[in-house]
mmCIF file of C-alpha atoms in Angstrom:
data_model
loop_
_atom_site.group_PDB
_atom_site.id
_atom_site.type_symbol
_atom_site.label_atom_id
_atom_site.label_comp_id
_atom_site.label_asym_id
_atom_site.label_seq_id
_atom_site.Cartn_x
_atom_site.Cartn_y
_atom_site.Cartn_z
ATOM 1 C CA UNK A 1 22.911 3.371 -13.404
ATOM 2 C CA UNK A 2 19.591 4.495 -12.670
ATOM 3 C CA UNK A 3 17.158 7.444 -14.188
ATOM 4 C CA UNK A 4 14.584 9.397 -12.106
ATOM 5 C CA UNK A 5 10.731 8.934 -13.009
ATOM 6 C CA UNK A 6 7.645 10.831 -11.629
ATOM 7 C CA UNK A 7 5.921 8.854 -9.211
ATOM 8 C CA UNK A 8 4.000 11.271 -6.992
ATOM 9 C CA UNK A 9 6.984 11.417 -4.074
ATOM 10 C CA UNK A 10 9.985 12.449 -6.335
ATOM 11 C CA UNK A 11 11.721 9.506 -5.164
ATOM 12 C CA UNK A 12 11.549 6.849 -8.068
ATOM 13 C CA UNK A 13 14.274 5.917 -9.986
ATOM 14 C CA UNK A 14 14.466 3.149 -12.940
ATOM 15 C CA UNK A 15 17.508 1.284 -13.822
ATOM 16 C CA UNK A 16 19.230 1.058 -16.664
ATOM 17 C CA UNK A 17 18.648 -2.876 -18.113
ATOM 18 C CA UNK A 18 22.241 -4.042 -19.569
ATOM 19 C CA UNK A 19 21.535 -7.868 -19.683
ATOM 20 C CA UNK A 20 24.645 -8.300 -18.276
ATOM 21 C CA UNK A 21 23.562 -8.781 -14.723
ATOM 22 C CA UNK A 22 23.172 -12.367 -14.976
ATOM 23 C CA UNK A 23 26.857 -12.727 -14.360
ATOM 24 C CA UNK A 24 26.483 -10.935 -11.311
ATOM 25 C CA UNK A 25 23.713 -13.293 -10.006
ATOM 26 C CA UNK A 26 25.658 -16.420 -11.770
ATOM 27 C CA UNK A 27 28.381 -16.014 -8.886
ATOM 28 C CA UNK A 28 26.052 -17.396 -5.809
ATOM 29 C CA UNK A 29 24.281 -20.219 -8.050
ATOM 30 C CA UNK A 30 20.831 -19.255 -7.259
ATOM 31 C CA UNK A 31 18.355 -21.915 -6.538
ATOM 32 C CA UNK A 32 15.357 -19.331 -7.639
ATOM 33 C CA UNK A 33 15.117 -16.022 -8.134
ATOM 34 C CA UNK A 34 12.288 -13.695 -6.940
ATOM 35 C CA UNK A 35 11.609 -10.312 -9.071
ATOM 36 C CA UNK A 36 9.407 -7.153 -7.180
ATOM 37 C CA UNK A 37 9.287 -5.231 -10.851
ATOM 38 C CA UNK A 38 8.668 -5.587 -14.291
ATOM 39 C CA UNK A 39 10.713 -2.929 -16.197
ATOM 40 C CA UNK A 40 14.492 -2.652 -16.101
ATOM 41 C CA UNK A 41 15.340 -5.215 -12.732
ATOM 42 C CA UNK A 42 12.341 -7.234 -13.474
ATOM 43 C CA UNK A 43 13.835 -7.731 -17.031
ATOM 44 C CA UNK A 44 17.536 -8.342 -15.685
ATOM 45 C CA UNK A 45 15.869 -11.138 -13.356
ATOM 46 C CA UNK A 46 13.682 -12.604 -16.250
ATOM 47 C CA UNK A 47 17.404 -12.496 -18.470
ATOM 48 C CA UNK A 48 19.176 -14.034 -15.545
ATOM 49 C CA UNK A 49 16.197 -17.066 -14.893
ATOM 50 C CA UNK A 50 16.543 -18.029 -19.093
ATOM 51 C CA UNK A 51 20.347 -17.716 -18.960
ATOM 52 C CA UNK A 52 20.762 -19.790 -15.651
ATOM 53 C CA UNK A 53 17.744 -22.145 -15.915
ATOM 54 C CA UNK A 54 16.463 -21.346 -12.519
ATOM 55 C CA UNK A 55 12.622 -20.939 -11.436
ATOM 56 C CA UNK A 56 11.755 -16.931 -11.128
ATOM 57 C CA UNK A 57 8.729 -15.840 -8.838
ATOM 58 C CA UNK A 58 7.406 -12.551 -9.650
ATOM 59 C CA UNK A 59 5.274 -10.600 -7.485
ATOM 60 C CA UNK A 60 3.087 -7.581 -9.049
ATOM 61 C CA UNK A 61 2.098 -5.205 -6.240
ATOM 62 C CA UNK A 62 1.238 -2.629 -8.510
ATOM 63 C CA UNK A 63 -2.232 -0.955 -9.762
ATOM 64 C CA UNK A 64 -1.010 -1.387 -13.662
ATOM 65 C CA UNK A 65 -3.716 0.927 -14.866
ATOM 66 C CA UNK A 66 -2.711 3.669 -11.920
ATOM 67 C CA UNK A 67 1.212 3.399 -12.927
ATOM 68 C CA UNK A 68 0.603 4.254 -16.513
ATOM 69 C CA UNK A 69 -0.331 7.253 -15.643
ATOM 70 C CA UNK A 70 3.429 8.389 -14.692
ATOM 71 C CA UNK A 71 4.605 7.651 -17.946
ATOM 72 C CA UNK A 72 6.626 9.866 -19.451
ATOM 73 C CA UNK A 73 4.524 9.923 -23.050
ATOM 74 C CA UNK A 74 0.469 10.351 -22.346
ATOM 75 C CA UNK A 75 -1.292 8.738 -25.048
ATOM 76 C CA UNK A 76 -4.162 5.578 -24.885
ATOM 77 C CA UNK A 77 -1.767 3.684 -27.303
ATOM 78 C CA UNK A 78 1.354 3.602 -24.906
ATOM 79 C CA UNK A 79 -1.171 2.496 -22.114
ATOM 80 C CA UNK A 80 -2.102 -0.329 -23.918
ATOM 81 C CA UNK A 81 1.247 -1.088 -24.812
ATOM 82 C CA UNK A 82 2.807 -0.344 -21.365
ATOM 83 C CA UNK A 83 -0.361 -2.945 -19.875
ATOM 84 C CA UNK A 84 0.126 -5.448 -22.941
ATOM 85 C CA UNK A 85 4.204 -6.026 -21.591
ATOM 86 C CA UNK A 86 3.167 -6.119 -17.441
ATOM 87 C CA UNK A 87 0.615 -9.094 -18.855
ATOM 88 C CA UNK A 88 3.285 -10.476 -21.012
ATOM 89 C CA UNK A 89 6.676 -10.035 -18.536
ATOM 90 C CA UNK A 90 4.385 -12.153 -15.769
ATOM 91 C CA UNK A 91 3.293 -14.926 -18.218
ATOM 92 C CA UNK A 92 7.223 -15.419 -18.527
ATOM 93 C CA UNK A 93 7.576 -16.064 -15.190
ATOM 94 C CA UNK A 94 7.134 -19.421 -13.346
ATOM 95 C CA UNK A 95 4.528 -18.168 -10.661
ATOM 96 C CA UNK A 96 3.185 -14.889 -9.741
ATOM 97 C CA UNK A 97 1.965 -13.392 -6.262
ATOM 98 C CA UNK A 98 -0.474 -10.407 -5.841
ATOM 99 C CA UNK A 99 -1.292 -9.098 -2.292
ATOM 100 C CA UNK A 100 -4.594 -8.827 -3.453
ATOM 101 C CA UNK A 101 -7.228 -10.441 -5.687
ATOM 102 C CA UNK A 102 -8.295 -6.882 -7.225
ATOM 103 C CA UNK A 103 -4.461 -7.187 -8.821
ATOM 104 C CA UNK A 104 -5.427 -10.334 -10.230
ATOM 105 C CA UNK A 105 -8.828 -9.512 -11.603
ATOM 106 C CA UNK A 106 -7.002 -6.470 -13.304
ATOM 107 C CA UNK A 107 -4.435 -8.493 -14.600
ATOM 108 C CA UNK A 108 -6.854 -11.182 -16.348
ATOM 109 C CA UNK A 109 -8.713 -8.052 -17.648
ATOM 110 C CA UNK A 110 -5.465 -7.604 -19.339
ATOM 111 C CA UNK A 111 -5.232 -10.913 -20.720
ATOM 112 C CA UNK A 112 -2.934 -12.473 -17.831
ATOM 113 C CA UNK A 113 -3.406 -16.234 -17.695
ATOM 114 C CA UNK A 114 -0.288 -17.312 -15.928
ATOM 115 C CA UNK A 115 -0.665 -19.211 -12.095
ATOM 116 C CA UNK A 116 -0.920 -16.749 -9.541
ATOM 117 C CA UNK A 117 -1.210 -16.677 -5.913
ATOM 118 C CA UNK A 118 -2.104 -13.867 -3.497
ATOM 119 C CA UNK A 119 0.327 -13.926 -0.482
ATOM 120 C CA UNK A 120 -0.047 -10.319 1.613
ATOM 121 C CA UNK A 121 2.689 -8.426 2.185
ATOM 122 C CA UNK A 122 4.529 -8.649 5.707
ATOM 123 C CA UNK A 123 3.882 -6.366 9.125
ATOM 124 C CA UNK A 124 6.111 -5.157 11.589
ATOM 125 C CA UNK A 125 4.160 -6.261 14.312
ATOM 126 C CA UNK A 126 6.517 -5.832 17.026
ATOM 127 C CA UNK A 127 7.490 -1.858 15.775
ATOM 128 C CA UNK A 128 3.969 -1.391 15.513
ATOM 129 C CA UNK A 129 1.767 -2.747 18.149
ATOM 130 C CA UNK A 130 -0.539 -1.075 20.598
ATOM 131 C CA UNK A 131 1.068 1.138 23.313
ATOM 132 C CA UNK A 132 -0.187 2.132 26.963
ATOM 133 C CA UNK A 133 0.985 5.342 26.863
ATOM 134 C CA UNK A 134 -2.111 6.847 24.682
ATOM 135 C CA UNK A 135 -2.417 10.129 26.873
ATOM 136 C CA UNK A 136 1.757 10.282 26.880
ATOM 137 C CA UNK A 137 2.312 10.250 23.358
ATOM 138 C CA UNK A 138 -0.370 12.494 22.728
ATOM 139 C CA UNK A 139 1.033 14.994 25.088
ATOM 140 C CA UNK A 140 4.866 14.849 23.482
ATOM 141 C CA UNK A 141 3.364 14.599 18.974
ATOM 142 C CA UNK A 142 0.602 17.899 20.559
ATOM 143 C CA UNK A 143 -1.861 15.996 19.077
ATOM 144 C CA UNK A 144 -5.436 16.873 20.004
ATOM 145 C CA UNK A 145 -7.883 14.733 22.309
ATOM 146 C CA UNK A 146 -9.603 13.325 19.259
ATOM 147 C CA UNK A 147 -7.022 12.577 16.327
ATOM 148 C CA UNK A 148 -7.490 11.110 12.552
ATOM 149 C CA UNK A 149 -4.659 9.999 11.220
ATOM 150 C CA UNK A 150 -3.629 9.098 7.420
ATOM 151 C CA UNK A 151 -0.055 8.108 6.244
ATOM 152 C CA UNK A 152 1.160 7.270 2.642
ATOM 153 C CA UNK A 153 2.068 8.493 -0.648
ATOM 154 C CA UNK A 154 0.652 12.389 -1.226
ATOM 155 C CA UNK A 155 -0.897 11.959 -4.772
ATOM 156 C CA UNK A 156 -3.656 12.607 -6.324
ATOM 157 C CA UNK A 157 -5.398 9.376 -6.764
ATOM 158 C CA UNK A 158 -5.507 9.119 -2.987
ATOM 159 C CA UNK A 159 -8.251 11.445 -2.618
ATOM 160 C CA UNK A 160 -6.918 13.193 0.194
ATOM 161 C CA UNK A 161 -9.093 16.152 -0.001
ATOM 162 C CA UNK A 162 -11.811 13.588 0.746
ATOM 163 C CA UNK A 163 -10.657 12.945 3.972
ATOM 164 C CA UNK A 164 -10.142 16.934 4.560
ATOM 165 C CA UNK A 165 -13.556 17.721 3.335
ATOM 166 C CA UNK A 166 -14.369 15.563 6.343
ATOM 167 C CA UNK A 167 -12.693 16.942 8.935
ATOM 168 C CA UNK A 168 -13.946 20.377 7.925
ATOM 169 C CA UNK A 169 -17.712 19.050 8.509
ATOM 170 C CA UNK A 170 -17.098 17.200 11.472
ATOM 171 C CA UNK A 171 -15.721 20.333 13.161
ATOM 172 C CA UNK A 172 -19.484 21.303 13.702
ATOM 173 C CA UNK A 173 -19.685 18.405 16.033
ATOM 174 C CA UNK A 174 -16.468 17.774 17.078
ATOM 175 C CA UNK A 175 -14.721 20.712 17.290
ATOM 176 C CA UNK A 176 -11.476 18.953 18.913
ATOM 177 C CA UNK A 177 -11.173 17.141 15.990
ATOM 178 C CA UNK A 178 -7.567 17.036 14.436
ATOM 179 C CA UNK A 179 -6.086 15.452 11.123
ATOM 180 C CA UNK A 180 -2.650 14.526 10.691
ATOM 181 C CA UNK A 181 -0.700 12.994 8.061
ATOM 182 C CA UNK A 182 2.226 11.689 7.294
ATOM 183 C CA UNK A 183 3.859 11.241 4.148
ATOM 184 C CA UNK A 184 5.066 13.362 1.980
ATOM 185 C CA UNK A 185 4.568 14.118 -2.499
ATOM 186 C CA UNK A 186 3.883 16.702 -5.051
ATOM 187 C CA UNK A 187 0.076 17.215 -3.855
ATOM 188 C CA UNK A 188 1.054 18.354 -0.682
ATOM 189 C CA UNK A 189 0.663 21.924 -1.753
ATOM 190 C CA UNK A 190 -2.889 21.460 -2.803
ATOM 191 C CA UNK A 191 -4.117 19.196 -0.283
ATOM 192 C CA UNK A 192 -2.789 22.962 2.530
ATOM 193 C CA UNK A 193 -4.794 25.133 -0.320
ATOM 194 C CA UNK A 194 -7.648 22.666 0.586
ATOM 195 C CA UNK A 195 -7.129 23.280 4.042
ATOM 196 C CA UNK A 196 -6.848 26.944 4.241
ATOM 197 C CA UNK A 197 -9.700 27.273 1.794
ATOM 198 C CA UNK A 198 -12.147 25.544 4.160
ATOM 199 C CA UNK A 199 -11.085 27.608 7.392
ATOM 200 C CA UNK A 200 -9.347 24.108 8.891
ATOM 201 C CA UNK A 201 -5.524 24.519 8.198
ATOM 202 C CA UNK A 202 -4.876 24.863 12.191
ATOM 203 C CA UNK A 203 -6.700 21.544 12.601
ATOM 204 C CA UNK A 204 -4.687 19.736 10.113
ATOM 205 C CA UNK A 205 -0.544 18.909 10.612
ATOM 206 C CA UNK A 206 1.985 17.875 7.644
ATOM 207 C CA UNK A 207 4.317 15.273 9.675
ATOM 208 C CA UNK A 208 6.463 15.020 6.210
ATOM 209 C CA UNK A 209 8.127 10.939 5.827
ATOM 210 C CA UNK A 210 8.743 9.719 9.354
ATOM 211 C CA UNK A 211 10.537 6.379 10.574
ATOM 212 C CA UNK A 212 8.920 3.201 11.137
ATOM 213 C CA UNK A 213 9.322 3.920 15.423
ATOM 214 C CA UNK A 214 8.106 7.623 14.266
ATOM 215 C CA UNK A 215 5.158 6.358 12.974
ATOM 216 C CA UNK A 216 3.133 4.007 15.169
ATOM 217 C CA UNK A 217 4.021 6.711 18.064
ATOM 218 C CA UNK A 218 1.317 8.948 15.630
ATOM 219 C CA UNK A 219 -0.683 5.858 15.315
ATOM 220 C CA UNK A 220 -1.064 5.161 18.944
ATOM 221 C CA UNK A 221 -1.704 8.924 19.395
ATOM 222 C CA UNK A 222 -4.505 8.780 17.592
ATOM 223 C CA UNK A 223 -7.876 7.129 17.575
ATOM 224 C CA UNK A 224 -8.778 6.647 13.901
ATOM 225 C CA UNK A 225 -6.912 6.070 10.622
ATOM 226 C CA UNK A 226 -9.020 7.136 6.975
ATOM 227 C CA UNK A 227 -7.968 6.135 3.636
ATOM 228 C CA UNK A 228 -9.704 7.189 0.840
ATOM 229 C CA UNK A 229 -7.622 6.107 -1.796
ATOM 230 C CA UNK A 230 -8.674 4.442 -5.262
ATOM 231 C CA UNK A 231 -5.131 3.079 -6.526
ATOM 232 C CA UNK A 232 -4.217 0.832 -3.309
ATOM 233 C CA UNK A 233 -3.155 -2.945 -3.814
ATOM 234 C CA UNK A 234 -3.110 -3.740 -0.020
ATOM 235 C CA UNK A 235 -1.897 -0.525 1.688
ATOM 236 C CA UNK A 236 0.741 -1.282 4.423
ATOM 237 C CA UNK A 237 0.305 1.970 6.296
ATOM 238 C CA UNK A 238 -3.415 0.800 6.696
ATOM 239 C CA UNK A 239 -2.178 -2.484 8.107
ATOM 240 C CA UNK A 240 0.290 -0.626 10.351
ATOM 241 C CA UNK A 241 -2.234 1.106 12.081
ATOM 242 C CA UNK A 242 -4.445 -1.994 12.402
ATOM 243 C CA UNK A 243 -1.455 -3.636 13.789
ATOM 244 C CA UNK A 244 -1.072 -0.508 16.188
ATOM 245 C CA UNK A 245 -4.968 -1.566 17.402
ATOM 246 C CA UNK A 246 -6.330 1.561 16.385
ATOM 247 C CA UNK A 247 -9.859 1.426 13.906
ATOM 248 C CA UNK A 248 -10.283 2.201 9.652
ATOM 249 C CA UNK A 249 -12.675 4.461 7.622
ATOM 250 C CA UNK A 250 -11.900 3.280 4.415
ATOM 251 C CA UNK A 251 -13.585 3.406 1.238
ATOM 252 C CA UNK A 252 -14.757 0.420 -0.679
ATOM 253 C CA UNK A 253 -12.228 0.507 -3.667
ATOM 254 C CA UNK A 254 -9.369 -1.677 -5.318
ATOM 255 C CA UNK A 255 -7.862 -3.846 -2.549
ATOM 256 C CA UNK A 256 -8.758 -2.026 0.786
ATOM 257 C CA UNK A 257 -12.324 -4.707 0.705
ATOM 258 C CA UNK A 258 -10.265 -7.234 1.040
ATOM 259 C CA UNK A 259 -8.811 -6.032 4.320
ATOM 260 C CA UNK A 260 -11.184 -3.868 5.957
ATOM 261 C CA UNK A 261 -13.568 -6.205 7.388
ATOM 262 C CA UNK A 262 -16.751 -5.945 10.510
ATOM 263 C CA UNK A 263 -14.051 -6.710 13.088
ATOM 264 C CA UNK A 264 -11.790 -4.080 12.201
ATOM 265 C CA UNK A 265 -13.095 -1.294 10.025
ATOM 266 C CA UNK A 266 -16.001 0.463 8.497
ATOM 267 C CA UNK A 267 -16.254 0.879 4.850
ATOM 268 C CA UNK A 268 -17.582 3.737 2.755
ATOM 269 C CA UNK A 269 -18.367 4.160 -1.087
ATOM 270 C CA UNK A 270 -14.976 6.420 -2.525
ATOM 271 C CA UNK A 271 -15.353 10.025 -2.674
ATOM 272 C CA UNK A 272 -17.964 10.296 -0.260
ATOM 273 C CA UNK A 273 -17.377 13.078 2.325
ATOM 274 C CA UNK A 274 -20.965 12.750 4.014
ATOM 275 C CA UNK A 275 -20.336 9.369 4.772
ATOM 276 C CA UNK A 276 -16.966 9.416 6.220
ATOM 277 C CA UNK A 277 -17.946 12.571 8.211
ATOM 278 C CA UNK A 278 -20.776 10.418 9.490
ATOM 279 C CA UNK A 279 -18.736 7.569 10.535
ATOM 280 C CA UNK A 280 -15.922 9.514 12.166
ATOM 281 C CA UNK A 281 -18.746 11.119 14.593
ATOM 282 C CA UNK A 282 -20.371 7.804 14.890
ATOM 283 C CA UNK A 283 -16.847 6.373 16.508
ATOM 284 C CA UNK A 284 -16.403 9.614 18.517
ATOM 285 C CA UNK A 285 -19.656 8.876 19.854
ATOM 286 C CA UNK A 286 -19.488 5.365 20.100
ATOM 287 C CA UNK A 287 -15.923 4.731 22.605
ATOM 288 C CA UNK A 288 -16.976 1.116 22.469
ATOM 289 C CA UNK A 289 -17.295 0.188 19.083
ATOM 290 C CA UNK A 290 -14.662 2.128 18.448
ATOM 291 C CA UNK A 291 -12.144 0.242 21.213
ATOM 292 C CA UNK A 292 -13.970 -2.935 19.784
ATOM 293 C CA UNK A 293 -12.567 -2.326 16.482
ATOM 294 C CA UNK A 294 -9.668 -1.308 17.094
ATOM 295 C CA UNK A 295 -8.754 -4.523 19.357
ATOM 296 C CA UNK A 296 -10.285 -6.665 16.051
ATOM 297 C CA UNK A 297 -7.772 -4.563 13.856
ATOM 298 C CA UNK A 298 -4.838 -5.711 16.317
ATOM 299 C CA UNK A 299 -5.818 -9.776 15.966
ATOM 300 C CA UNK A 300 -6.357 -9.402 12.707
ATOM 301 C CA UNK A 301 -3.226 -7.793 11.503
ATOM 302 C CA UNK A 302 -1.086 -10.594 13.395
ATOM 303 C CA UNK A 303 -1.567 -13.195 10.435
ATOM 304 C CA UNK A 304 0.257 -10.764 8.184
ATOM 305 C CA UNK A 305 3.532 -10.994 10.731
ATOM 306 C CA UNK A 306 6.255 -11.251 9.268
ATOM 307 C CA UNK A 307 7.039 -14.376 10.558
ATOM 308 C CA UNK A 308 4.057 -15.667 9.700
ATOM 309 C CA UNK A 309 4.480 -14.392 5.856
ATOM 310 C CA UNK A 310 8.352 -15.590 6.018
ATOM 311 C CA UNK A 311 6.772 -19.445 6.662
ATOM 312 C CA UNK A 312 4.316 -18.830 3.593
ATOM 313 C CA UNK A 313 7.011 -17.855 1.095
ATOM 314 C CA UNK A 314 9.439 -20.943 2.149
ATOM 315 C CA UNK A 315 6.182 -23.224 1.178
ATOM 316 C CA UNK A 316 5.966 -21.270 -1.648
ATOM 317 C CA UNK A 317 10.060 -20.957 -3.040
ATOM 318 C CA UNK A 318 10.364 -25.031 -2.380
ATOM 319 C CA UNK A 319 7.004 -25.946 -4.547
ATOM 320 C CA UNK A 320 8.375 -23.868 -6.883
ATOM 321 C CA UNK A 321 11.810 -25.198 -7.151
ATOM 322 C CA UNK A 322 10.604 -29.277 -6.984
ATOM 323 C CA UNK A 323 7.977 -28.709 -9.600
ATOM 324 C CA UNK A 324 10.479 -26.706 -11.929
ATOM 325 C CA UNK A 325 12.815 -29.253 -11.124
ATOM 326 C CA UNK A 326 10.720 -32.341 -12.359
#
């Protein structure tokens, strides 16, 4: 039984916590078990790891102090409570992962002192990968000769309009210059005010939530992807287009540091529209670098295969289990 919550998309749900689930899990005699939350599941998991005595790994992908904001009851005292249990459900567990170290940092800010590891989430690297067919696939999405592409959550604290604001100035020099994105949430409607307001609606396209295959056809039609967000813990549609071998604009915030590096992206400081303008015409300009990072975005993203991250969380599951075990 699950209950729907305000997450910026419409789509999140929380279940119902019975504490009953552990008979469920009891059945296939777990050897460890692995939690992605910390409310409701998260809780059945922690219930289930006491009742069973098995190891639990729990992985915190989530920007606490961004997630409070979608609670139901605004007030700084339910913050603090909501951030005192995160810091309190991961102490309970046996290790925790972050993709990031800006998850860490903000947990220890909250008074997290558990062990912790920062293990990246996996890549389709074979669904997206660099295609031939640049010219092709622009020709079938009707995307313009000189494309900038976002994908994600539409929500305020991604600072979409930033990226907008852009597009609208680089017009002047660039006046080819298209933005698409893809994703879909409750700011859409304000992010097309933003566009008609600033004359640049017919430069900018809505794709709505597209499939996996769906996607990294966009990304290979285009030649740049911007993010601009302040909430991100990794950002896999960021890593999707590096995989895809196509360059980032992104701004120097929360995780998106740890990723955007010389080889593969440019960073900016967030909420700057003159700079990102200024770097989007630098890498219209500049074919060369911007080929050069965008083949450094395709090496770079291969580490984060999912093969590659499958191998890291065996390592990871069997220390787990022989040191729990002793």
């Amino acid at each position: 039984f699950s209950l729907p919550y305000g997450t910026g998309t419409g789509q999140g749900r929380v279940v119902v916590p019975t504490g009953l689930r552990w008979l469920r899990v009891k059945r296939f005699k777990p050897d460890i078990i692995h939690t992605q939350l910390f409310f409701a599941l998260g809780l059945e998991a922690l219930i289930a790891s006491k009742i069973l005595k098995v190891p639990i790994v729990g992985t915190n992908h989530t920007a606490v102090q961004e997630f409070v904001r979608y609670s139901p009851i605004r007030s700084r005292t339910i913050e603090n409570l909501l951030i005192r249990y995160v810091s309190w459900f991961y102490e309970k567990c046996t290790l925790v992962t972050m993709p990031s170290k800006s998850v860490i940092n903000e947990m220890r800010q909250f008074g997290f002192s558990g062990e912790c590891r920062i293990i990246s989430n996996p890549i389709d690297t074979k669904t997206f990968s660099p295609s031939s067919r640049k010219t092709n696939l622009k020709n079938k999405l009707g995307f313009s000769k000189f494309t900038v592409i976002h994908a994600g959550r539409l929500a305020r604290e991604r600072k979409i309009d930033v990226i907008i604001k852009a597009i609208a100035a680089s017009k002047q020099i660039i006046p080819e210059i298209e933005l698409i994105i893809a994703g879909g949430g409750s700011y859409e409607k304000e992010l097309r005010f933003l566009a008609r307001s600033l004359g640049v609606e017919n430069s900018i396209k809505f794709l709505g939530v597209l499939s996996k295959p769906a996607l990294a056809e966009a990304y290979n039609a285009s030649e740049i992807f911007a993010i601009t967000s302040t909430a991100d813990t990794q950002s896999l549609v960021m890593m999707q287009a590096m995989a895809c071998g196509i360059p980032v604009i992104g701004v120097n915030a929360r995780a998106l540091p740890e990723y955007i590096r010389p080889e593969n992206g440019i960073l900016i400081e967030p909420g700057d529209v003159k700079a990102l303008t200024e770097k989007i015409i630098f890498l219209h300009k500049h074919k060369n670098i911007q080929k050069k990072l965008g083949d450094g975005a395709r090496a770079y993203s291969i580490r984060f295969s999912a093969p590659e991250i499958a191998q890291q969380w065996e390592k990871i599951y069997e220390k787990v289990i022989e040191d729990y075990n002793k």
